[in-house]
Tab-separated table of C-alpha atoms in Angstrom:
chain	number	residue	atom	x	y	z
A	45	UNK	CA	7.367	-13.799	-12.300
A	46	UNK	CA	4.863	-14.609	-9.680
A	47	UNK	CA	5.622	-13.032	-6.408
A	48	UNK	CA	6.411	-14.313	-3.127
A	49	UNK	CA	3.467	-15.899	-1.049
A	50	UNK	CA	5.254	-15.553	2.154
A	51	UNK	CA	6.106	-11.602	2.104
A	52	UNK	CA	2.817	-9.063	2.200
A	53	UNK	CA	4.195	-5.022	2.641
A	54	UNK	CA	1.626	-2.818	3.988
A	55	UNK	CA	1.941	0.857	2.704
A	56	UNK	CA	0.024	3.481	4.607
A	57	UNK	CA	-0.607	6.833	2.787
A	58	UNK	CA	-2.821	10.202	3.427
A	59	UNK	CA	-3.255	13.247	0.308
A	60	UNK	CA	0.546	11.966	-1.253
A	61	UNK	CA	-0.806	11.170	-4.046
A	62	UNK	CA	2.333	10.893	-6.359
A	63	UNK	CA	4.537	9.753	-3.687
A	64	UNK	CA	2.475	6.876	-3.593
A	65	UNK	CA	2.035	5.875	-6.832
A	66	UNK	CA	6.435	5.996	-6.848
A	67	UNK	CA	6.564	3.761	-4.227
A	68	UNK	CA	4.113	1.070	-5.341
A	69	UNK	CA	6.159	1.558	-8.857
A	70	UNK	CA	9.738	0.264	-7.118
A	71	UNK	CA	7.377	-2.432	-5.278
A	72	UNK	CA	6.297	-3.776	-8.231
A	73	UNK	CA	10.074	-3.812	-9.829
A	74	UNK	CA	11.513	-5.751	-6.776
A	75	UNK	CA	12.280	-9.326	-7.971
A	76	UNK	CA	10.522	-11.053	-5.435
A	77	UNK	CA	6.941	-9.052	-6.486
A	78	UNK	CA	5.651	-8.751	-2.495
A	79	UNK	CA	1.946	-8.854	-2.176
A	80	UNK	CA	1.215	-5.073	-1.856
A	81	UNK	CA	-1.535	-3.638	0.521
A	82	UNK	CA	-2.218	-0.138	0.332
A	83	UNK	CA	-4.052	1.580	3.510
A	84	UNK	CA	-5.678	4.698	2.511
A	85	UNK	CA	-5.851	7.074	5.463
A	86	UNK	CA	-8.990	9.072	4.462
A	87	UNK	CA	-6.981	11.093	1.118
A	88	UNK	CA	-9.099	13.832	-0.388
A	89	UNK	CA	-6.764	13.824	-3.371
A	90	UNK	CA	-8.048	11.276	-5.443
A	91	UNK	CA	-5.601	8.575	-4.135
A	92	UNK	CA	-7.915	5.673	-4.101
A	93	UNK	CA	-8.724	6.425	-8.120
A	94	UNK	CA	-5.530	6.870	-8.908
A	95	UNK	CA	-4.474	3.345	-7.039
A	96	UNK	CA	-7.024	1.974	-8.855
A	97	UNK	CA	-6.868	3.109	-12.079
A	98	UNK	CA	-2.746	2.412	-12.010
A	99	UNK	CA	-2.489	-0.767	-10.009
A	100	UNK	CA	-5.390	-2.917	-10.463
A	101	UNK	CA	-3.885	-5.890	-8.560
A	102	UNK	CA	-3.182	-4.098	-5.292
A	103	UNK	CA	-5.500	-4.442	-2.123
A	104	UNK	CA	-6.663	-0.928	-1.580
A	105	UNK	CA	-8.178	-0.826	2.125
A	106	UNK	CA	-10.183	2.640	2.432
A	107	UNK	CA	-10.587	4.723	5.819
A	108	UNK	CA	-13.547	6.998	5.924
A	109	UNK	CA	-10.867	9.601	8.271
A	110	UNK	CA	-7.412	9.170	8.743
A	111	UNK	CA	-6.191	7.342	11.752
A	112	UNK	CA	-2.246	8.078	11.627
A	113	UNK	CA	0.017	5.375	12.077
A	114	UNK	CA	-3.352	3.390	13.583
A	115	UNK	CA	-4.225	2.608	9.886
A	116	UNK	CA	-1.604	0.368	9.547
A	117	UNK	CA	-3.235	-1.915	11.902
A	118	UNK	CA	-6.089	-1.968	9.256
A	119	UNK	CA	-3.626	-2.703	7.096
A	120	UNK	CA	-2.285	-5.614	9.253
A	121	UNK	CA	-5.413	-7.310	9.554
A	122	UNK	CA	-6.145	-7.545	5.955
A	123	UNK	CA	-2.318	-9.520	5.347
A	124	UNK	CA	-2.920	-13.189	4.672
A	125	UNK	CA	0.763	-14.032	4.739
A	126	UNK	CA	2.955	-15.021	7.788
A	127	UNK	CA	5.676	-12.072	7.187
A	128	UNK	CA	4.581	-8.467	6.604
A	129	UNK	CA	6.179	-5.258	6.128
A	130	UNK	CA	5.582	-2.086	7.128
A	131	UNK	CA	5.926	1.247	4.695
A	132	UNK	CA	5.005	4.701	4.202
A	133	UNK	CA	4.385	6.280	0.705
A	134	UNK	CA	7.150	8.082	0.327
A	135	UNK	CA	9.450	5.049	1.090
């Protein structure tokens, strides 16, 4: 099922690792498959690998140091659609 165009969420994470990858998991299962964008707050834990690696279709947007709830404005600017959500990774 193709997801919806209209609908981007916008999940900001630092070092939770496994949190993360639990959260993107449920994204994926929701029925109406929201176009998934995940800010990466400077992790030293091999988040960005493991995003990757797991969940080639998701927009990964790396920051060199972690900006606290700031990244999600990276995260913001990045979202092509007219309705975005916000998240953290252990949502």
């Amino acid at each position: 099922m193709k997801g919806d165009p209209r609908v981007s969420v916008v999940v900001l994470t630092h070092n939770r690792r496994r949190e993360l990858l639990g959260t993107l998991e449920r994204l994926q299962a929701l029925p109406e498959r929201p176009r998934a964008l995940v800010v990466d707050n400077g992790s030293t834990d091999g988040t960005a690998a493991a995003v990757a690696r797991r969940f080639p279709g998701i927009h990964l947007i790396p920051l060199r140091r972690n900006l606290g709830a700031a990244g999600r404005n990276a995260g913001l600017l990045s979202a092509d659609t007219p309705y975005v959500a916000l998240s953290d990774d252990d949502t």
